């Protein structure tokens, strides 16, 4: 896998609408803050499906992709995890989800933190 640091990723954010790019960069900062709080690391940044992605150690968690869904900023996780289904159970009335793969950002910030933490530690809980 090709390692893409943030210094090589800005072009992806530059191609997005400014507000959505800012929201995704804030989510990226939250991913790093939660990883530090949880003791998860090191994180790797790469592009997956053309989206900036943060990859925790394999024994820890699953990839979090940052992208657009219908023009809205969203976090994507592997569709075969239970992360989005669990978040929907907890935050279904205050957050927007897409199938079993994405959380649209801008709803309840607790949903965002929940999805990030669940993804960073997904394999630790199994």
mmCIF file of N, CA and C in Angstrom:
data_model
loop_
_atom_site.group_PDB
_atom_site.id
_atom_site.type_symbol
_atom_site.label_atom_id
_atom_site.label_comp_id
_atom_site.label_asym_id
_atom_site.label_seq_id
_atom_site.Cartn_x
_atom_site.Cartn_y
_atom_site.Cartn_z
ATOM 1 N N UNK A 1 0.845 -1.174 0.000
ATOM 2 C CA UNK A 1 0.000 0.000 0.000
ATOM 3 C C UNK A 1 0.890 1.236 0.000
ATOM 4 N N UNK A 2 0.565 2.173 -0.833
ATOM 5 C CA UNK A 2 1.327 3.402 -0.944
ATOM 6 C C UNK A 2 0.981 4.328 0.212
ATOM 7 N N UNK A 3 1.990 4.778 0.946
ATOM 8 C CA UNK A 3 1.777 5.695 2.066
ATOM 9 C C UNK A 3 1.658 7.113 1.531
ATOM 10 N N UNK A 4 0.531 7.761 1.797
ATOM 11 C CA UNK A 4 0.296 9.136 1.351
ATOM 12 C C UNK A 4 0.148 9.998 2.596
ATOM 13 N N UNK A 5 1.123 10.827 2.887
ATOM 14 C CA UNK A 5 1.020 11.703 4.045
ATOM 15 C C UNK A 5 0.145 12.890 3.688
ATOM 16 N N UNK A 6 -0.212 13.668 4.698
ATOM 17 C CA UNK A 6 -1.079 14.810 4.447
ATOM 18 C C UNK A 6 -0.449 15.764 3.444
ATOM 19 N N UNK A 7 0.857 15.784 3.354
ATOM 20 C CA UNK A 7 1.496 16.687 2.396
ATOM 21 C C UNK A 7 1.158 16.305 0.964
ATOM 22 N N UNK A 8 0.752 15.082 0.714
ATOM 23 C CA UNK A 8 0.371 14.674 -0.634
ATOM 24 C C UNK A 8 -1.139 14.617 -0.810
ATOM 25 N N UNK A 9 -1.906 14.792 0.250
ATOM 26 C CA UNK A 9 -3.352 14.686 0.164
ATOM 27 C C UNK A 9 -4.097 15.999 -0.072
ATOM 28 N N UNK A 10 -3.511 17.179 0.146
ATOM 29 C CA UNK A 10 -4.299 18.408 0.000
ATOM 30 C C UNK A 10 -4.983 18.560 -1.347
ATOM 31 N N UNK A 11 -4.411 18.043 -2.405
ATOM 32 C CA UNK A 11 -5.047 18.175 -3.712
ATOM 33 C C UNK A 11 -6.436 17.548 -3.712
ATOM 34 N N UNK A 12 -6.612 16.466 -2.981
ATOM 35 C CA UNK A 12 -7.924 15.828 -2.889
ATOM 36 C C UNK A 12 -8.904 16.781 -2.206
ATOM 37 N N UNK A 13 -8.475 17.415 -1.123
ATOM 38 C CA UNK A 13 -9.336 18.353 -0.415
ATOM 39 C C UNK A 13 -9.550 19.622 -1.240
ATOM 40 N N UNK A 14 -8.545 20.023 -2.010
ATOM 41 C CA UNK A 14 -8.662 21.217 -2.852
ATOM 42 C C UNK A 14 -9.734 21.048 -3.926
ATOM 43 N N UNK A 15 -9.998 19.816 -4.322
ATOM 44 C CA UNK A 15 -10.998 19.549 -5.354
ATOM 45 C C UNK A 15 -12.416 19.494 -4.793
ATOM 46 N N UNK A 16 -12.567 19.624 -3.476
ATOM 47 C CA UNK A 16 -13.881 19.574 -2.822
ATOM 48 C C UNK A 16 -14.375 20.988 -2.543
ATOM 49 N N UNK A 17 -15.689 21.137 -2.388
ATOM 50 C CA UNK A 17 -16.192 22.431 -1.927
ATOM 51 C C UNK A 17 -15.545 22.794 -0.590
ATOM 52 N N UNK A 18 -15.275 24.065 -0.398
ATOM 53 C CA UNK A 18 -14.510 24.532 0.757
ATOM 54 C C UNK A 18 -15.115 24.103 2.096
ATOM 55 N N UNK A 19 -16.414 24.239 2.255
ATOM 56 C CA UNK A 19 -17.051 23.909 3.535
ATOM 57 C C UNK A 19 -16.925 22.417 3.851
ATOM 58 N N UNK A 20 -17.127 21.577 2.840
ATOM 59 C CA UNK A 20 -17.033 20.134 3.060
ATOM 60 C C UNK A 20 -15.590 19.725 3.338
ATOM 61 N N UNK A 21 -14.648 20.323 2.633
ATOM 62 C CA UNK A 21 -13.235 20.020 2.879
ATOM 63 C C UNK A 21 -12.863 20.407 4.304
ATOM 64 N N UNK A 22 -13.324 21.549 4.778
ATOM 65 C CA UNK A 22 -13.032 21.980 6.151
ATOM 66 C C UNK A 22 -13.631 21.011 7.159
ATOM 67 N N UNK A 23 -14.854 20.560 6.902
ATOM 68 C CA UNK A 23 -15.500 19.590 7.793
ATOM 69 C C UNK A 23 -14.710 18.291 7.837
ATOM 70 N N UNK A 24 -14.237 17.830 6.692
ATOM 71 C CA UNK A 24 -13.466 16.584 6.646
ATOM 72 C C UNK A 24 -12.109 16.736 7.327
ATOM 73 N N UNK A 25 -11.483 17.878 7.191
ATOM 74 C CA UNK A 25 -10.204 18.105 7.875
ATOM 75 C C UNK A 25 -10.405 18.168 9.388
ATOM 76 N N UNK A 26 -11.522 18.708 9.833
ATOM 77 C CA UNK A 26 -11.842 18.686 11.271
ATOM 78 C C UNK A 26 -12.042 17.244 11.736
ATOM 79 N N UNK A 27 -12.718 16.439 10.924
ATOM 80 C CA UNK A 27 -12.915 15.029 11.268
ATOM 81 C C UNK A 27 -11.576 14.303 11.324
ATOM 82 N N UNK A 28 -10.684 14.627 10.401
ATOM 83 C CA UNK A 28 -9.339 14.036 10.417
ATOM 84 C C UNK A 28 -8.629 14.367 11.715
ATOM 85 N N UNK A 29 -8.709 15.628 12.136
ATOM 86 C CA UNK A 29 -8.093 16.028 13.408
ATOM 87 C C UNK A 29 -8.694 15.246 14.568
ATOM 88 N N UNK A 30 -10.015 15.038 14.537
ATOM 89 C CA UNK A 30 -10.684 14.278 15.601
ATOM 90 C C UNK A 30 -10.219 12.821 15.597
ATOM 91 N N UNK A 31 -10.004 12.253 14.424
ATOM 92 C CA UNK A 31 -9.500 10.873 14.339
ATOM 93 C C UNK A 31 -8.161 10.774 15.063
ATOM 94 N N UNK A 32 -7.260 11.703 14.794
ATOM 95 C CA UNK A 32 -5.948 11.676 15.444
ATOM 96 C C UNK A 32 -6.050 11.920 16.947
ATOM 97 N N UNK A 33 -6.938 12.820 17.354
ATOM 98 C CA UNK A 33 -7.111 13.093 18.783
ATOM 99 C C UNK A 33 -7.658 11.862 19.507
ATOM 100 N N UNK A 34 -8.640 11.206 18.921
ATOM 101 C CA UNK A 34 -9.220 10.014 19.550
ATOM 102 C C UNK A 34 -8.229 8.855 19.535
ATOM 103 N N UNK A 35 -7.442 8.730 18.483
ATOM 104 C CA UNK A 35 -6.423 7.678 18.440
ATOM 105 C C UNK A 35 -5.418 7.878 19.566
ATOM 106 N N UNK A 36 -5.018 9.116 19.805
ATOM 107 C CA UNK A 36 -4.079 9.405 20.897
ATOM 108 C C UNK A 36 -4.725 9.101 22.239
ATOM 109 N N UNK A 37 -5.983 9.501 22.403
ATOM 110 C CA UNK A 37 -6.685 9.258 23.673
ATOM 111 C C UNK A 37 -6.832 7.762 23.941
ATOM 112 N N UNK A 38 -7.094 6.997 22.881
ATOM 113 C CA UNK A 38 -7.300 5.551 23.020
ATOM 114 C C UNK A 38 -5.997 4.758 23.013
ATOM 115 N N UNK A 39 -4.884 5.406 22.708
ATOM 116 C CA UNK A 39 -3.604 4.711 22.624
ATOM 117 C C UNK A 39 -3.479 3.859 21.372
ATOM 118 N N UNK A 40 -4.159 4.250 20.303
ATOM 119 C CA UNK A 40 -4.129 3.523 19.037
ATOM 120 C C UNK A 40 -3.136 4.212 18.101
ATOM 121 N N UNK A 41 -2.255 3.447 17.536
ATOM 122 C CA UNK A 41 -1.319 4.054 16.597
ATOM 123 C C UNK A 41 -0.223 3.084 16.263
ATOM 124 N N UNK A 42 0.612 3.410 15.331
ATOM 125 C CA UNK A 42 0.594 4.624 14.518
ATOM 126 C C UNK A 42 -0.470 4.533 13.434
ATOM 127 N N UNK A 43 -0.964 5.682 13.025
ATOM 128 C CA UNK A 43 -1.947 5.750 11.951
ATOM 129 C C UNK A 43 -1.224 6.011 10.633
ATOM 130 N N UNK A 44 -1.763 5.469 9.564
ATOM 131 C CA UNK A 44 -1.217 5.676 8.225
ATOM 132 C C UNK A 44 -2.276 6.400 7.399
ATOM 133 N N UNK A 45 -1.848 7.374 6.609
ATOM 134 C CA UNK A 45 -2.765 8.043 5.692
ATOM 135 C C UNK A 45 -2.477 7.583 4.276
ATOM 136 N N UNK A 46 -3.538 7.335 3.540
ATOM 137 C CA UNK A 46 -3.416 6.842 2.181
ATOM 138 C C UNK A 46 -4.646 7.274 1.398
ATOM 139 N N UNK A 47 -4.681 6.972 0.126
ATOM 140 C CA UNK A 47 -5.884 7.161 -0.672
ATOM 141 C C UNK A 47 -6.491 5.793 -0.943
ATOM 142 N N UNK A 48 -7.776 5.661 -0.687
ATOM 143 C CA UNK A 48 -8.517 4.450 -1.025
ATOM 144 C C UNK A 48 -9.756 4.896 -1.772
ATOM 145 N N UNK A 49 -9.948 4.355 -2.954
ATOM 146 C CA UNK A 49 -11.064 4.744 -3.817
ATOM 147 C C UNK A 49 -11.073 6.260 -4.036
ATOM 148 N N UNK A 50 -9.867 6.838 -4.112
ATOM 149 C CA UNK A 50 -9.726 8.256 -4.358
ATOM 150 C C UNK A 50 -10.061 9.139 -3.176
ATOM 151 N N UNK A 51 -10.292 8.528 -2.010
ATOM 152 C CA UNK A 51 -10.647 9.286 -0.814
ATOM 153 C C UNK A 51 -9.506 9.228 0.200
ATOM 154 N N UNK A 52 -9.237 10.366 0.860
ATOM 155 C CA UNK A 52 -8.257 10.330 1.951
ATOM 156 C C UNK A 52 -8.727 9.319 3.000
ATOM 157 N N UNK A 53 -7.805 8.507 3.469
ATOM 158 C CA UNK A 53 -8.155 7.443 4.404
ATOM 159 C C UNK A 53 -7.128 7.378 5.525
ATOM 160 N N UNK A 54 -7.612 7.053 6.707
ATOM 161 C CA UNK A 54 -6.749 6.876 7.863
ATOM 162 C C UNK A 54 -6.840 5.412 8.263
ATOM 163 N N UNK A 55 -5.679 4.771 8.311
ATOM 164 C CA UNK A 55 -5.621 3.335 8.567
ATOM 165 C C UNK A 55 -4.942 3.098 9.909
ATOM 166 N N UNK A 56 -5.673 2.534 10.884
ATOM 167 C CA UNK A 56 -5.032 2.168 12.154
ATOM 168 C C UNK A 56 -4.299 0.841 12.001
ATOM 169 N N UNK A 57 -3.494 0.471 12.990
ATOM 170 C CA UNK A 57 -2.847 -0.848 12.931
ATOM 171 C C UNK A 57 -3.898 -1.943 12.753
ATOM 172 N N UNK A 58 -3.597 -2.955 11.945
ATOM 173 C CA UNK A 58 -4.565 -4.010 11.630
ATOM 174 C C UNK A 58 -5.118 -4.715 12.865
ATOM 175 N N UNK A 59 -4.312 -4.879 13.891
ATOM 176 C CA UNK A 59 -4.784 -5.568 15.093
ATOM 177 C C UNK A 59 -5.673 -4.672 15.945
ATOM 178 N N UNK A 60 -5.736 -3.408 15.587
ATOM 179 C CA UNK A 60 -6.511 -2.445 16.359
ATOM 180 C C UNK A 60 -7.872 -2.177 15.733
ATOM 181 N N UNK A 61 -7.870 -1.636 14.512
ATOM 182 C CA UNK A 61 -9.130 -1.171 13.948
ATOM 183 C C UNK A 61 -9.235 -1.328 12.456
ATOM 184 N N UNK A 62 -10.187 -0.582 11.891
ATOM 185 C CA UNK A 62 -10.463 -0.644 10.471
ATOM 186 C C UNK A 62 -10.357 0.758 9.873
ATOM 187 N N UNK A 63 -10.126 0.822 8.591
ATOM 188 C CA UNK A 63 -9.916 2.076 7.875
ATOM 189 C C UNK A 63 -11.117 3.009 7.977
ATOM 190 N N UNK A 64 -10.814 4.302 8.102
ATOM 191 C CA UNK A 64 -11.825 5.353 8.046
ATOM 192 C C UNK A 64 -11.507 6.193 6.817
ATOM 193 N N UNK A 65 -12.467 6.273 5.892
ATOM 194 C CA UNK A 65 -12.291 7.102 4.702
ATOM 195 C C UNK A 65 -13.065 8.396 4.876
ATOM 196 N N UNK A 66 -12.518 9.474 4.339
ATOM 197 C CA UNK A 66 -13.148 10.788 4.409
ATOM 198 C C UNK A 66 -13.529 11.193 2.996
ATOM 199 N N UNK A 67 -14.800 11.435 2.762
ATOM 200 C CA UNK A 67 -15.221 11.758 1.403
ATOM 201 C C UNK A 67 -16.561 12.448 1.366
ATOM 202 N N UNK A 68 -17.101 12.512 0.158
ATOM 203 C CA UNK A 68 -18.391 13.153 -0.060
ATOM 204 C C UNK A 68 -19.431 12.103 -0.402
ATOM 205 N N UNK A 69 -20.621 12.313 0.116
ATOM 206 C CA UNK A 69 -21.753 11.441 -0.160
ATOM 207 C C UNK A 69 -22.920 12.353 -0.522
ATOM 208 N N UNK A 70 -23.295 12.353 -1.784
ATOM 209 C CA UNK A 70 -24.345 13.253 -2.223
ATOM 210 C C UNK A 70 -23.998 14.711 -1.990
ATOM 211 N N UNK A 71 -22.723 15.024 -2.099
ATOM 212 C CA UNK A 71 -22.260 16.390 -1.901
ATOM 213 C C UNK A 71 -22.026 16.786 -0.460
ATOM 214 N N UNK A 72 -22.293 15.865 0.476
ATOM 215 C CA UNK A 72 -22.102 16.144 1.899
ATOM 216 C C UNK A 72 -20.861 15.417 2.416
ATOM 217 N N UNK A 73 -20.168 16.026 3.376
ATOM 218 C CA UNK A 73 -19.005 15.396 4.002
ATOM 219 C C UNK A 73 -19.457 14.166 4.776
ATOM 220 N N UNK A 74 -18.698 13.088 4.655
ATOM 221 C CA UNK A 74 -19.073 11.838 5.313
ATOM 222 C C UNK A 74 -17.830 11.041 5.700
ATOM 223 N N UNK A 75 -18.010 10.207 6.718
ATOM 224 C CA UNK A 75 -17.008 9.210 7.106
ATOM 225 C C UNK A 75 -17.506 7.862 6.622
ATOM 226 N N UNK A 76 -16.614 7.104 6.003
ATOM 227 C CA UNK A 76 -16.947 5.778 5.495
ATOM 228 C C UNK A 76 -16.129 4.740 6.240
ATOM 229 N N UNK A 77 -16.744 3.605 6.554
ATOM 230 C CA UNK A 77 -16.046 2.467 7.141
ATOM 231 C C UNK A 77 -16.355 1.233 6.299
ATOM 232 N N UNK A 78 -15.617 0.181 6.538
ATOM 233 C CA UNK A 78 -15.818 -1.060 5.788
ATOM 234 C C UNK A 78 -17.264 -1.517 5.978
ATOM 235 N N UNK A 79 -17.920 -1.856 4.875
ATOM 236 C CA UNK A 79 -19.345 -2.191 4.910
ATOM 237 C C UNK A 79 -19.640 -3.518 5.610
ATOM 238 N N UNK A 80 -18.633 -4.345 5.846
ATOM 239 C CA UNK A 80 -18.878 -5.615 6.520
ATOM 240 C C UNK A 80 -18.678 -5.534 8.025
ATOM 241 N N UNK A 81 -18.431 -4.324 8.536
ATOM 242 C CA UNK A 81 -18.366 -4.150 9.984
ATOM 243 C C UNK A 81 -19.766 -3.826 10.501
ATOM 244 N N UNK A 82 -19.914 -3.808 11.800
ATOM 245 C CA UNK A 82 -21.192 -3.459 12.432
ATOM 246 C C UNK A 82 -21.191 -2.022 12.947
ATOM 247 N N UNK A 83 -20.168 -1.260 12.608
ATOM 248 C CA UNK A 83 -19.976 0.074 13.161
ATOM 249 C C UNK A 83 -21.163 0.996 12.876
ATOM 250 N N UNK A 84 -21.583 1.086 11.630
ATOM 251 C CA UNK A 84 -22.664 2.003 11.271
ATOM 252 C C UNK A 84 -23.995 1.515 11.845
ATOM 253 N N UNK A 85 -24.246 0.211 11.814
ATOM 254 C CA UNK A 85 -25.490 -0.308 12.394
ATOM 255 C C UNK A 85 -25.590 0.024 13.882
ATOM 256 N N UNK A 86 -24.487 -0.130 14.603
ATOM 257 C CA UNK A 86 -24.495 0.197 16.031
ATOM 258 C C UNK A 86 -24.686 1.690 16.260
ATOM 259 N N UNK A 87 -24.028 2.503 15.453
ATOM 260 C CA UNK A 87 -24.186 3.955 15.583
ATOM 261 C C UNK A 87 -25.617 4.372 15.259
ATOM 262 N N UNK A 88 -26.215 3.743 14.263
ATOM 263 C CA UNK A 88 -27.603 4.055 13.905
ATOM 264 C C UNK A 88 -28.548 3.728 15.065
ATOM 265 N N UNK A 89 -28.298 2.630 15.765
ATOM 266 C CA UNK A 89 -29.126 2.278 16.924
ATOM 267 C C UNK A 89 -29.044 3.351 18.001
ATOM 268 N N UNK A 90 -27.854 3.904 18.203
ATOM 269 C CA UNK A 90 -27.645 4.903 19.246
ATOM 270 C C UNK A 90 -28.051 6.313 18.825
ATOM 271 N N UNK A 91 -27.820 6.660 17.556
ATOM 272 C CA UNK A 91 -27.959 8.046 17.110
ATOM 273 C C UNK A 91 -28.865 8.211 15.891
ATOM 274 N N UNK A 92 -29.685 7.206 15.601
ATOM 275 C CA UNK A 92 -30.519 7.236 14.399
ATOM 276 C C UNK A 92 -31.411 8.453 14.269
ATOM 277 N N UNK A 93 -31.844 9.019 15.367
ATOM 278 C CA UNK A 93 -32.726 10.175 15.302
ATOM 279 C C UNK A 93 -32.011 11.501 15.164
ATOM 280 N N UNK A 94 -30.691 11.517 15.368
ATOM 281 C CA UNK A 94 -29.949 12.785 15.363
ATOM 282 C C UNK A 94 -28.748 12.774 14.410
ATOM 283 N N UNK A 95 -28.604 11.719 13.626
ATOM 284 C CA UNK A 95 -27.500 11.628 12.674
ATOM 285 C C UNK A 95 -28.007 10.955 11.400
ATOM 286 N N UNK A 96 -27.355 11.248 10.284
ATOM 287 C CA UNK A 96 -27.729 10.684 8.995
ATOM 288 C C UNK A 96 -26.712 9.620 8.586
ATOM 289 N N UNK A 97 -27.216 8.464 8.178
ATOM 290 C CA UNK A 97 -26.371 7.346 7.786
ATOM 291 C C UNK A 97 -26.707 6.917 6.370
ATOM 292 N N UNK A 98 -25.772 6.222 5.734
ATOM 293 C CA UNK A 98 -26.009 5.645 4.427
ATOM 294 C C UNK A 98 -25.680 4.164 4.490
ATOM 295 N N UNK A 99 -26.697 3.354 4.395
ATOM 296 C CA UNK A 99 -26.509 1.908 4.437
ATOM 297 C C UNK A 99 -25.720 1.488 5.653
ATOM 298 N N UNK A 100 -24.785 0.582 5.434
ATOM 299 C CA UNK A 100 -23.937 0.107 6.522
ATOM 300 C C UNK A 100 -22.499 0.569 6.326
ATOM 301 N N UNK A 101 -22.339 1.717 5.607
ATOM 302 C CA UNK A 101 -20.982 2.139 5.300
ATOM 303 C C UNK A 101 -20.641 3.577 5.626
ATOM 304 N N UNK A 102 -21.616 4.466 5.883
ATOM 305 C CA UNK A 102 -21.251 5.873 6.026
ATOM 306 C C UNK A 102 -22.085 6.622 7.062
ATOM 307 N N UNK A 103 -21.428 7.603 7.668
ATOM 308 C CA UNK A 103 -22.053 8.591 8.540
ATOM 309 C C UNK A 103 -21.871 9.934 7.865
ATOM 310 N N UNK A 104 -22.969 10.623 7.609
ATOM 311 C CA UNK A 104 -22.897 11.972 7.062
ATOM 312 C C UNK A 104 -22.569 12.907 8.218
ATOM 313 N N UNK A 105 -21.552 13.730 8.032
ATOM 314 C CA UNK A 105 -21.121 14.631 9.096
ATOM 315 C C UNK A 105 -22.056 15.833 9.181
ATOM 316 N N UNK A 106 -22.115 16.411 10.371
ATOM 317 C CA UNK A 106 -22.952 17.586 10.571
ATOM 318 C C UNK A 106 -24.116 17.328 11.512
ATOM 319 N N UNK A 107 -24.344 16.071 11.852
ATOM 320 C CA UNK A 107 -25.382 15.748 12.822
ATOM 321 C C UNK A 107 -24.797 15.815 14.223
ATOM 322 N N UNK A 108 -25.286 14.998 15.096
ATOM 323 C CA UNK A 108 -24.823 14.969 16.478
ATOM 324 C C UNK A 108 -23.333 14.621 16.523
ATOM 325 N N UNK A 109 -22.504 15.481 17.119
ATOM 326 C CA UNK A 109 -21.059 15.199 17.155
ATOM 327 C C UNK A 109 -20.728 13.931 17.944
ATOM 328 N N UNK A 110 -21.611 13.516 18.824
ATOM 329 C CA UNK A 110 -21.368 12.259 19.553
ATOM 330 C C UNK A 110 -21.377 11.077 18.597
ATOM 331 N N UNK A 111 -22.185 11.142 17.547
ATOM 332 C CA UNK A 111 -22.212 10.063 16.550
ATOM 333 C C UNK A 111 -20.883 9.995 15.819
ATOM 334 N N UNK A 112 -20.326 11.152 15.490
ATOM 335 C CA UNK A 112 -19.030 11.193 14.810
ATOM 336 C C UNK A 112 -17.951 10.575 15.685
ATOM 337 N N UNK A 113 -17.901 10.989 16.930
ATOM 338 C CA UNK A 113 -16.898 10.447 17.856
ATOM 339 C C UNK A 113 -17.092 8.953 18.038
ATOM 340 N N UNK A 114 -18.339 8.519 18.156
ATOM 341 C CA UNK A 114 -18.632 7.092 18.331
ATOM 342 C C UNK A 114 -18.113 6.278 17.140
ATOM 343 N N UNK A 115 -18.413 6.722 15.915
ATOM 344 C CA UNK A 115 -17.985 5.990 14.721
ATOM 345 C C UNK A 115 -16.464 5.944 14.644
ATOM 346 N N UNK A 116 -15.821 7.061 14.918
ATOM 347 C CA UNK A 116 -14.355 7.104 14.879
ATOM 348 C C UNK A 116 -13.763 6.136 15.896
ATOM 349 N N UNK A 117 -14.214 6.196 17.132
ATOM 350 C CA UNK A 117 -13.671 5.314 18.177
ATOM 351 C C UNK A 117 -13.956 3.851 17.868
ATOM 352 N N UNK A 118 -15.156 3.560 17.388
ATOM 353 C CA UNK A 118 -15.505 2.177 17.045
ATOM 354 C C UNK A 118 -14.621 1.662 15.914
ATOM 355 N N UNK A 119 -14.327 2.505 14.929
ATOM 356 C CA UNK A 119 -13.466 2.075 13.820
ATOM 357 C C UNK A 119 -12.024 1.879 14.281
ATOM 358 N N UNK A 120 -11.530 2.798 15.105
ATOM 359 C CA UNK A 120 -10.143 2.706 15.572
ATOM 360 C C UNK A 120 -9.892 1.474 16.433
ATOM 361 N N UNK A 121 -10.925 0.978 17.093
ATOM 362 C CA UNK A 121 -10.767 -0.154 18.017
ATOM 363 C C UNK A 121 -11.555 -1.390 17.582
ATOM 364 N N UNK A 122 -12.031 -1.421 16.367
ATOM 365 C CA UNK A 122 -12.937 -2.483 15.921
ATOM 366 C C UNK A 122 -12.388 -3.885 16.163
ATOM 367 N N UNK A 123 -11.133 -4.140 15.889
ATOM 368 C CA UNK A 123 -10.576 -5.487 16.042
ATOM 369 C C UNK A 123 -10.180 -5.795 17.487
ATOM 370 N N UNK A 124 -10.051 -4.791 18.317
ATOM 371 C CA UNK A 124 -9.734 -5.004 19.733
ATOM 372 C C UNK A 124 -10.927 -5.605 20.463
ATOM 373 N N UNK A 125 -12.127 -5.313 19.981
ATOM 374 C CA UNK A 125 -13.359 -5.735 20.658
ATOM 375 C C UNK A 125 -13.810 -7.116 20.243
ATOM 376 N N UNK A 126 -13.199 -7.659 19.199
ATOM 377 C CA UNK A 126 -13.681 -8.927 18.666
ATOM 378 C C UNK A 126 -13.036 -10.082 19.368
#
